[in-house]
PDB file of C-alpha atoms in Angstrom:
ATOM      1  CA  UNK O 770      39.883 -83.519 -38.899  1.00 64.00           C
ATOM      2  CA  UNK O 771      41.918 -84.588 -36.227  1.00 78.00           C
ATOM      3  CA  UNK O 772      45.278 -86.312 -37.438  1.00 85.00           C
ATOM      4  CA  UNK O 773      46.580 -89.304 -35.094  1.00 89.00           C
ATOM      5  CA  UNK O 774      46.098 -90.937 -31.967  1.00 92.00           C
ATOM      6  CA  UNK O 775      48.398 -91.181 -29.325  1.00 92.00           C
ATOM      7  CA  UNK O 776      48.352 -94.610 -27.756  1.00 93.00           C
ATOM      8  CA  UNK O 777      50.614 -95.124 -24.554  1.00 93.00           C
ATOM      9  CA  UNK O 778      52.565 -97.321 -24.641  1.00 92.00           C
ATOM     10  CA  UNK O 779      51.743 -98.953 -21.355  1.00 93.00           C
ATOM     11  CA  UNK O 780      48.095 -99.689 -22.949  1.00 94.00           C
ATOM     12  CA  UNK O 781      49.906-101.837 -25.913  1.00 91.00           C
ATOM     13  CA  UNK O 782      50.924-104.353 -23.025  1.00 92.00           C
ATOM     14  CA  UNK O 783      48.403-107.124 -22.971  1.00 92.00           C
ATOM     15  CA  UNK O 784      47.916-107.197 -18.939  1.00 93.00           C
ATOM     16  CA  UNK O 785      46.558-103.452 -19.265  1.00 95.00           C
ATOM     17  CA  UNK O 786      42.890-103.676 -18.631  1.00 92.00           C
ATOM     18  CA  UNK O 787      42.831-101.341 -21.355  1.00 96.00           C
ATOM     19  CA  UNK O 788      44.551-103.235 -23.896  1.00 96.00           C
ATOM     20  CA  UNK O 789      41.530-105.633 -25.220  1.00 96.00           C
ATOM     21  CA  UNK O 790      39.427-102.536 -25.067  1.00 97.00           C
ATOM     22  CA  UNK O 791      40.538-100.795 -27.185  1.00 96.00           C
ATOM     23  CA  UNK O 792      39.732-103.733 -29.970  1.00 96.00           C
ATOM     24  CA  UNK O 793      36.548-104.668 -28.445  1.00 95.00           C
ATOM     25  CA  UNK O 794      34.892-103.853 -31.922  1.00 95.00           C
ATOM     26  CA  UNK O 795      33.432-106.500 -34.118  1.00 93.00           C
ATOM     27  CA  UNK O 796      31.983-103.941 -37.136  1.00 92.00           C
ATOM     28  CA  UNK O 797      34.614-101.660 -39.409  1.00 93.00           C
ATOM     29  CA  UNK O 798      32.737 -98.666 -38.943  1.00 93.00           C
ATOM     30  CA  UNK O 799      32.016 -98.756 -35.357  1.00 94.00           C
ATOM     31  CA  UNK O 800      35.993 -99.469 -34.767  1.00 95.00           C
ATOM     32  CA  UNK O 801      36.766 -96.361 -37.166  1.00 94.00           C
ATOM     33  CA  UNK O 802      34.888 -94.088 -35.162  1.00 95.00           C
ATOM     34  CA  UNK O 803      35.450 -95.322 -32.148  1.00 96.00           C
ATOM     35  CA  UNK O 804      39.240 -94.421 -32.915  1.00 96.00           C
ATOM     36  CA  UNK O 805      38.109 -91.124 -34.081  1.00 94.00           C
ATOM     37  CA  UNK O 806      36.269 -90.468 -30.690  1.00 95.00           C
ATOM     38  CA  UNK O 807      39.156 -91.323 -28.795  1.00 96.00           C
ATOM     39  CA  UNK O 808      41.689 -89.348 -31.280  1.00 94.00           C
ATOM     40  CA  UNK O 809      39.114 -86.278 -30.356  1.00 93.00           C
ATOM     41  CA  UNK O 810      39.200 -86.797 -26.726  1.00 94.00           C
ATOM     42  CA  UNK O 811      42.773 -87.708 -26.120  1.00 93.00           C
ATOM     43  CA  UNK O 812      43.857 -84.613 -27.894  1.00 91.00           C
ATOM     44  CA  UNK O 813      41.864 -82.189 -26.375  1.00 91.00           C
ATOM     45  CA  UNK O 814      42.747 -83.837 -23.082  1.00 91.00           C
ATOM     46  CA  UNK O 815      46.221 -83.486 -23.501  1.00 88.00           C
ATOM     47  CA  UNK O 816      46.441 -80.013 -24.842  1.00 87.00           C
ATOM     48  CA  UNK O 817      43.688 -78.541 -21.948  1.00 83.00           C
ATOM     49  CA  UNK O 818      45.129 -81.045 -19.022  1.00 70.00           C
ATOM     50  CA  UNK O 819      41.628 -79.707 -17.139  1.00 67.00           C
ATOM     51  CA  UNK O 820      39.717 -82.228 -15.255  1.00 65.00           C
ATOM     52  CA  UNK O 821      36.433 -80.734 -16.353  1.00 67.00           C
ATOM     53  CA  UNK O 822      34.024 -81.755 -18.792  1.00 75.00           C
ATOM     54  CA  UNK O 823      35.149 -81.414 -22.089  1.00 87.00           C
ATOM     55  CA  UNK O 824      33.296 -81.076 -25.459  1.00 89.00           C
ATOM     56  CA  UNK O 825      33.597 -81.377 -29.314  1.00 91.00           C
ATOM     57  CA  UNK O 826      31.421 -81.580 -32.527  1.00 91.00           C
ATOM     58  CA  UNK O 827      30.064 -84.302 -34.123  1.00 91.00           C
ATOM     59  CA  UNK O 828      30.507 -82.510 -37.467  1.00 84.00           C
ATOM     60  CA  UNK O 829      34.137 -82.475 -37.062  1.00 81.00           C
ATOM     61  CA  UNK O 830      34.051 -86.331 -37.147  1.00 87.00           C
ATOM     62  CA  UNK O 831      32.598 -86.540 -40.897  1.00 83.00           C
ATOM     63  CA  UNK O 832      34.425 -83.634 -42.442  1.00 78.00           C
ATOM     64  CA  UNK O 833      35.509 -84.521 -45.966  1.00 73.00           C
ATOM     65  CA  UNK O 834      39.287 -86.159 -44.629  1.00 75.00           C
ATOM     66  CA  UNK O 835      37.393 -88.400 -41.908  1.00 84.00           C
ATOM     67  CA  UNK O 836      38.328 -92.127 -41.667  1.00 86.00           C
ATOM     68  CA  UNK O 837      34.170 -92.768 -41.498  1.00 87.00           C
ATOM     69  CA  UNK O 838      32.396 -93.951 -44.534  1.00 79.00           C
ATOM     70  CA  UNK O 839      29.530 -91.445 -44.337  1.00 75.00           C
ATOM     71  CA  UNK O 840      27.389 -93.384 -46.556  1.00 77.00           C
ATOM     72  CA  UNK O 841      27.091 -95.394 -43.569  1.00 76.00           C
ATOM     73  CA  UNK O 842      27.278 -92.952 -40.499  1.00 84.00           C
ATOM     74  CA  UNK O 843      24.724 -90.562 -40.216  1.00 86.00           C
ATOM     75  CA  UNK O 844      24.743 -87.644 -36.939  1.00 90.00           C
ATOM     76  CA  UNK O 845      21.877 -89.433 -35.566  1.00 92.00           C
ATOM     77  CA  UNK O 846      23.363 -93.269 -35.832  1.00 92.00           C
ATOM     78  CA  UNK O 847      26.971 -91.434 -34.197  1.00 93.00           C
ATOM     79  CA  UNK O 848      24.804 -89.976 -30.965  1.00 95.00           C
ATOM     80  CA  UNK O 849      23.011 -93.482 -30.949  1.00 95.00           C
ATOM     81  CA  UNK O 850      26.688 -95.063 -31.020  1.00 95.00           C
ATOM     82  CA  UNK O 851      28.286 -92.186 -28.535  1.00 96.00           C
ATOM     83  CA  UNK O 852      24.594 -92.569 -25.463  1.00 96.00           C
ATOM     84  CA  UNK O 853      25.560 -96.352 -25.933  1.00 97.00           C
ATOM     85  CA  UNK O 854      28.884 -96.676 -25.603  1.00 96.00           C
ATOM     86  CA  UNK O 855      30.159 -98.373 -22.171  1.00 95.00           C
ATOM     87  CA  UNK O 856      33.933 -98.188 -22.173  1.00 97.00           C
ATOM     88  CA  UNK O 857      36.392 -98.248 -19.838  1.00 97.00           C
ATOM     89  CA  UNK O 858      38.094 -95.224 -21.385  1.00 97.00           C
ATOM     90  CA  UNK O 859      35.466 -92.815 -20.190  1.00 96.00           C
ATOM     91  CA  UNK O 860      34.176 -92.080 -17.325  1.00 95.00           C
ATOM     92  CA  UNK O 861      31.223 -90.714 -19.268  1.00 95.00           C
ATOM     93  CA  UNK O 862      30.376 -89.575 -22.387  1.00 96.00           C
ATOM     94  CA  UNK O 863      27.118 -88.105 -23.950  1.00 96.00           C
ATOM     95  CA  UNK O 864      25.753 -86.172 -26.656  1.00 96.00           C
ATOM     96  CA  UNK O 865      23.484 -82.906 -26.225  1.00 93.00           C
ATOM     97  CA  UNK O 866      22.765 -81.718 -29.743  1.00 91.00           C
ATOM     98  CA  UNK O 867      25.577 -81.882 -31.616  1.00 91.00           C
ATOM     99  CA  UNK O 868      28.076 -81.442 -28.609  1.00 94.00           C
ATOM    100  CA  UNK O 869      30.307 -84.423 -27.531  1.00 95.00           C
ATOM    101  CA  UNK O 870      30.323 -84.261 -24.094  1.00 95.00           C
ATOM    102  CA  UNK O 871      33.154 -86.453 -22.250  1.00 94.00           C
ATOM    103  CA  UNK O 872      34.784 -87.224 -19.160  1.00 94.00           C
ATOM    104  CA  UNK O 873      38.168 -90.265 -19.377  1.00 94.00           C
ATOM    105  CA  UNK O 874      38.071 -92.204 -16.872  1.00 95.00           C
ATOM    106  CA  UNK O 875      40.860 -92.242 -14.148  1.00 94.00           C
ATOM    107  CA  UNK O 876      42.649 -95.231 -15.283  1.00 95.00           C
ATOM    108  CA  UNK O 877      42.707 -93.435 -19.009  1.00 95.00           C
ATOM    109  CA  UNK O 878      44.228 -90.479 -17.727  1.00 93.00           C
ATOM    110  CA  UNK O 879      46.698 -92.477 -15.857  1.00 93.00           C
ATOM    111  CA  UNK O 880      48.278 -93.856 -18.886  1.00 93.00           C
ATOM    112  CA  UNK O 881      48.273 -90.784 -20.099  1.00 91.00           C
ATOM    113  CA  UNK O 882      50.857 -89.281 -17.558  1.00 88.00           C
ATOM    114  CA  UNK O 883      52.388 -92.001 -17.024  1.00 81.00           C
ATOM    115  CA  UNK O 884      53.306 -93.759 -19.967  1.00 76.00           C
ATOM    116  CA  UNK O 885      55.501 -92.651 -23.656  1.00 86.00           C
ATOM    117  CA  UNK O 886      53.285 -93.045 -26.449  1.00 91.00           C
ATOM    118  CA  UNK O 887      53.316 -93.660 -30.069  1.00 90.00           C
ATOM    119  CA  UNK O 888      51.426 -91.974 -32.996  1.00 91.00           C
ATOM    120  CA  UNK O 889      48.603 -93.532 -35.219  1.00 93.00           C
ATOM    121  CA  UNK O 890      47.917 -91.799 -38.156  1.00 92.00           C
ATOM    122  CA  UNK O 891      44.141 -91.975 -38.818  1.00 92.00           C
ATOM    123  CA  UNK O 892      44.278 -91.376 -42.304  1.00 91.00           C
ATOM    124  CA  UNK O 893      46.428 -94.889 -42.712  1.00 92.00           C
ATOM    125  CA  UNK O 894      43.112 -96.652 -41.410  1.00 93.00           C
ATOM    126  CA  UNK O 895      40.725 -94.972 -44.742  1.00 90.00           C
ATOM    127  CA  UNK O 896      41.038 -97.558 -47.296  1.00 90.00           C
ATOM    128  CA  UNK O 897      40.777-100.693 -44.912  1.00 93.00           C
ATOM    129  CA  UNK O 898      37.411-102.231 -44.903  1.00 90.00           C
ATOM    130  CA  UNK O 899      37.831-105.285 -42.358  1.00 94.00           C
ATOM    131  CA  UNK O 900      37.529-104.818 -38.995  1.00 96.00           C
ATOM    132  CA  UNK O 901      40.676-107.403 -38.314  1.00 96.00           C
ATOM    133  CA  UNK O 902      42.730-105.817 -40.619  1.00 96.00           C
ATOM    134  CA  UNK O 903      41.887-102.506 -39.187  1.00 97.00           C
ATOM    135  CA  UNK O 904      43.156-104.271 -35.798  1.00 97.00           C
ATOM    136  CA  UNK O 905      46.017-105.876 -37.037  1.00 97.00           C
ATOM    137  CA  UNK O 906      47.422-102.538 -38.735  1.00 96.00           C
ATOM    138  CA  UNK O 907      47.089-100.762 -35.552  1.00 96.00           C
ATOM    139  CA  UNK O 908      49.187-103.460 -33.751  1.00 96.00           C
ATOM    140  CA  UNK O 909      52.004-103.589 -36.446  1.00 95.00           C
ATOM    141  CA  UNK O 910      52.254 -99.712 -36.450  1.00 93.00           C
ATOM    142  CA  UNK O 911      52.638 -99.469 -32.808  1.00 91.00           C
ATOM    143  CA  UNK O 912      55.127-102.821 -32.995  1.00 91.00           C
ATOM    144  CA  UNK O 913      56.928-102.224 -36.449  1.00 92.00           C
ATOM    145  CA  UNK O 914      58.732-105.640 -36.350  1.00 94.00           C
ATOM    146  CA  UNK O 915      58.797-108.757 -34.285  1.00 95.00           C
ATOM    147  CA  UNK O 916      56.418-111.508 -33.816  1.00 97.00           C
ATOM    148  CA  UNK O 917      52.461-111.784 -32.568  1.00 97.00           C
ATOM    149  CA  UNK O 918      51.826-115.269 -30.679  1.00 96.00           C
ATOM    150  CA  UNK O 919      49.102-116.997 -32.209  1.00 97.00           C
ATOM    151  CA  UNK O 920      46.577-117.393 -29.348  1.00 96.00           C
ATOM    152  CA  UNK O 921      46.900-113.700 -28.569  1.00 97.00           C
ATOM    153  CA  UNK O 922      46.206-112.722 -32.039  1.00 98.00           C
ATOM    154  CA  UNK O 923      43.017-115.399 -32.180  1.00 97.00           C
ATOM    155  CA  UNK O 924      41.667-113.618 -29.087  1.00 96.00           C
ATOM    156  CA  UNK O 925      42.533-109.339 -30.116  1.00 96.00           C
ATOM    157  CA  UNK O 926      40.855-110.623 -33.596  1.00 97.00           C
ATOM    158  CA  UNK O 927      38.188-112.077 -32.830  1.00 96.00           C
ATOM    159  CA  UNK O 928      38.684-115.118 -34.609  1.00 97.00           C
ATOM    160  CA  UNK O 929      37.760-117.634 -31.715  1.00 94.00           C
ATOM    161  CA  UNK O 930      34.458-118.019 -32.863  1.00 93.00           C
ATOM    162  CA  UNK O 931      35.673-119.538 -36.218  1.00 95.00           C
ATOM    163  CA  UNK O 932      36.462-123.706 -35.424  1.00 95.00           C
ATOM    164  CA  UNK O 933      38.637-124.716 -37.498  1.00 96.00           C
ATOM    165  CA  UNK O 934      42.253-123.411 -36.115  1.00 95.00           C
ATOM    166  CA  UNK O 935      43.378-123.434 -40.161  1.00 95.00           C
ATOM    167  CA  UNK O 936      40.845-121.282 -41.210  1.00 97.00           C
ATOM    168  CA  UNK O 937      41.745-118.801 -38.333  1.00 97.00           C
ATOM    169  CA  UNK O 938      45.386-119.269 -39.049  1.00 97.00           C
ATOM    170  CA  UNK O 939      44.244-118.150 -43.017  1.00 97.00           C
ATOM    171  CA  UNK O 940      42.529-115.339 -41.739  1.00 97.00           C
ATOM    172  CA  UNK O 941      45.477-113.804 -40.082  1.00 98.00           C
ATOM    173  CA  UNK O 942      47.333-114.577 -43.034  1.00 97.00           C
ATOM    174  CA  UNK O 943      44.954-112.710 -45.589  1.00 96.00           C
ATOM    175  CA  UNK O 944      45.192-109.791 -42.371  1.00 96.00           C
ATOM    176  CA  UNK O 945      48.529-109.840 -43.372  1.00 96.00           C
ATOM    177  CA  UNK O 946      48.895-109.591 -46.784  1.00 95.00           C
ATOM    178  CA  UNK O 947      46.041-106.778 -47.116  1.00 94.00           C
ATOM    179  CA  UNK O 948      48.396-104.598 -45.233  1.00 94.00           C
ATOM    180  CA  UNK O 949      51.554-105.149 -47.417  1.00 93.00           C
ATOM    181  CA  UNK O 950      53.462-107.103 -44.530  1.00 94.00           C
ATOM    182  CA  UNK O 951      55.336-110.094 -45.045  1.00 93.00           C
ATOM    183  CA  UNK O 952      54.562-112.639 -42.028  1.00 95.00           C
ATOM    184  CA  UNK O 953      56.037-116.015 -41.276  1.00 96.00           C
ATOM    185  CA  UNK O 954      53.879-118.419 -39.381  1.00 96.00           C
ATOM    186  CA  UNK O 955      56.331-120.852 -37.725  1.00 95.00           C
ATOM    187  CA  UNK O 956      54.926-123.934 -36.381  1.00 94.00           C
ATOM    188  CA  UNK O 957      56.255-127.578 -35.740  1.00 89.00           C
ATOM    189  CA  UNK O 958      56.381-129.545 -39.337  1.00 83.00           C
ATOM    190  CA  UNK O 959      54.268-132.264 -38.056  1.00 82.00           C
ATOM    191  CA  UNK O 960      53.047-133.931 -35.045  1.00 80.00           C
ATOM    192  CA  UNK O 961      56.041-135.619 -34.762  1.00 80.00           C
ATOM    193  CA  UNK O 962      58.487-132.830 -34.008  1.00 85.00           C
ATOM    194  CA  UNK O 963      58.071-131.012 -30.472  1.00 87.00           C
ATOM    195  CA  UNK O 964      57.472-127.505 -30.472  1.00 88.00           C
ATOM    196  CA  UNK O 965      59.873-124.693 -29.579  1.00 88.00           C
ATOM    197  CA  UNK O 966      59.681-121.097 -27.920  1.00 91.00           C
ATOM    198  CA  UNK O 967      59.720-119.761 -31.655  1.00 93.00           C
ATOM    199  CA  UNK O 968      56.720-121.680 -32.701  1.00 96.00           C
ATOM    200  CA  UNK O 969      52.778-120.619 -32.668  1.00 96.00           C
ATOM    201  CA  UNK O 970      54.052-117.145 -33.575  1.00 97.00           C
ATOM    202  CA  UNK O 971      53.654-115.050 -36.448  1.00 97.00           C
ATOM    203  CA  UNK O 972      56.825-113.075 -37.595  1.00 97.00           C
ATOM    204  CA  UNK O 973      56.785-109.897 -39.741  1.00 96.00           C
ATOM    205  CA  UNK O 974      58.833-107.021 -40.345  1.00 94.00           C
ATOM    206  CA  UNK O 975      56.852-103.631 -41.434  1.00 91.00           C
ATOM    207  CA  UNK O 976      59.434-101.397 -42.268  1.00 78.00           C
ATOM    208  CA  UNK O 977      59.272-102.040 -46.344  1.00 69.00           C
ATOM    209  CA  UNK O 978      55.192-101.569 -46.341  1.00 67.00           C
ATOM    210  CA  UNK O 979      53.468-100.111 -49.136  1.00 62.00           C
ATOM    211  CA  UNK O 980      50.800 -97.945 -47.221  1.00 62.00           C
ATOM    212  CA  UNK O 981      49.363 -96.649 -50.944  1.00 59.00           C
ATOM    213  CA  UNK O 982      48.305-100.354 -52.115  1.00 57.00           C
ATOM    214  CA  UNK O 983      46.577-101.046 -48.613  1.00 58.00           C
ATOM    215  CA  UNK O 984      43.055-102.128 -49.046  1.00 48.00           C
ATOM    216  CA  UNK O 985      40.565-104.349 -47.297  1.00 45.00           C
ATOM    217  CA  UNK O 986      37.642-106.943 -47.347  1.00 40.00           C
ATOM    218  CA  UNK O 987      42.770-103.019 -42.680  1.00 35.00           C
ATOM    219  CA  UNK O 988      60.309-102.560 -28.288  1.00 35.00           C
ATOM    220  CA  UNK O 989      56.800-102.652 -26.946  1.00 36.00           C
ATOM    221  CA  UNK O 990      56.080-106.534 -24.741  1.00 38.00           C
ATOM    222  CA  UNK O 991      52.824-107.991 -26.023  1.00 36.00           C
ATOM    223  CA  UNK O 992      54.018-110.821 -23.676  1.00 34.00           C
TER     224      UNK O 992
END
């Protein structure tokens, strides 16, 4: 089982058409192996640097260390995902059998060589059950302390569907606290009192985190 992904760092800023992509997942299992996919991919990528196809076993994806809950991912329901799956990562990407066959795409490979990256370790993402929280751990990893706006985090959650801007707000707050991270939501104390470049923004500082307690219902610009 492949260890980590390595995200560049250029994809982490927000105006990257990649950015949003890579969180375009409303399901926990389907963003799990999606990350696993890419984890695959991007490694073998990096350690071959050809620019022909490249392959790898779905087997390899539910070994007994995978991320995947495989009470709920069968081979079958991963080729289903992998034929379906439109994303501006790959060029193209198929199954035959039990082969993984994939192609990035250009602006992928781009970030690639162009950008630094960090490491994600996939085994961090296991325990979380939420699809947020699975989102939200991946974005304090990469940015270990510092502040997420509020509207960006409502949008990379998936939490604009929800009305009520409290119950998104508590949302991101119970995101928080499932990961072990203390966050400070600072906001104006009433309607009275006019807002300030700190407000609307969720502070937090990762570097005391727990990552044995995590569970679930899981200087880069985000600017």
């Amino acid at each position: 089982m492949i260890e980590y992904l390595t995200i560049p760092h250029e994809i982490m800023n927000r105006k990257n058409p990649l950015h949003y992509a890579l969180f375009d997942y409303k399901n926990n299992s389907k963003m799990k192996l999606f990350i696993t996919i890419l984890a695959y991919s991007t490694m073998i990528y990096r350690n071959t640097k050809k620019e022909a196809d490249h392959n790898f076993n779905i087997k390899g994806l539910l070994s007994e260390s995978s991320i995947l809950n495989r009470r709920d991912l069968s081979v079958s329901k991963i080729r289903k995902f992998i034929n379906e799956l439109k994303s501006p990562f790959f060029y193209e990407i198929k199954t035959l059998g039990n082969e993984i066959n994939f192609k990035l795409s250009k602006e992928y490979k781009k970030n690639i060589k162009d950008s630094g990256f960090n490491k994600l370790e996939i085994s961090d993402l296991k325990s979380i059950s939420d699809v947020r929280t699975v989102k939200l751990f991946i974005l304090t990893k990469i940015k270990p302390s510092g502040y997420l706006d509020l509207h960006y985090l409502f949008k990379v959650l998936d939490l604009n569907t929800i009305k009520r801007r409290d119950n998104k707000i508590a949302k991101i707050k119970k995101s928080f606290k499932s990961i072990n991270v203390e966050a400070e939501y600072k906001h104006p104390a009433n309607q009275n009192q006019k807002a300030t470049e700190e407000h609307y923004k969720f502070y937090y500082d990762t570097y005391e985190r727990d990552l044995s307690n995590i569970v679930g219902d899981l200087q880069i610009n985000y600017d």
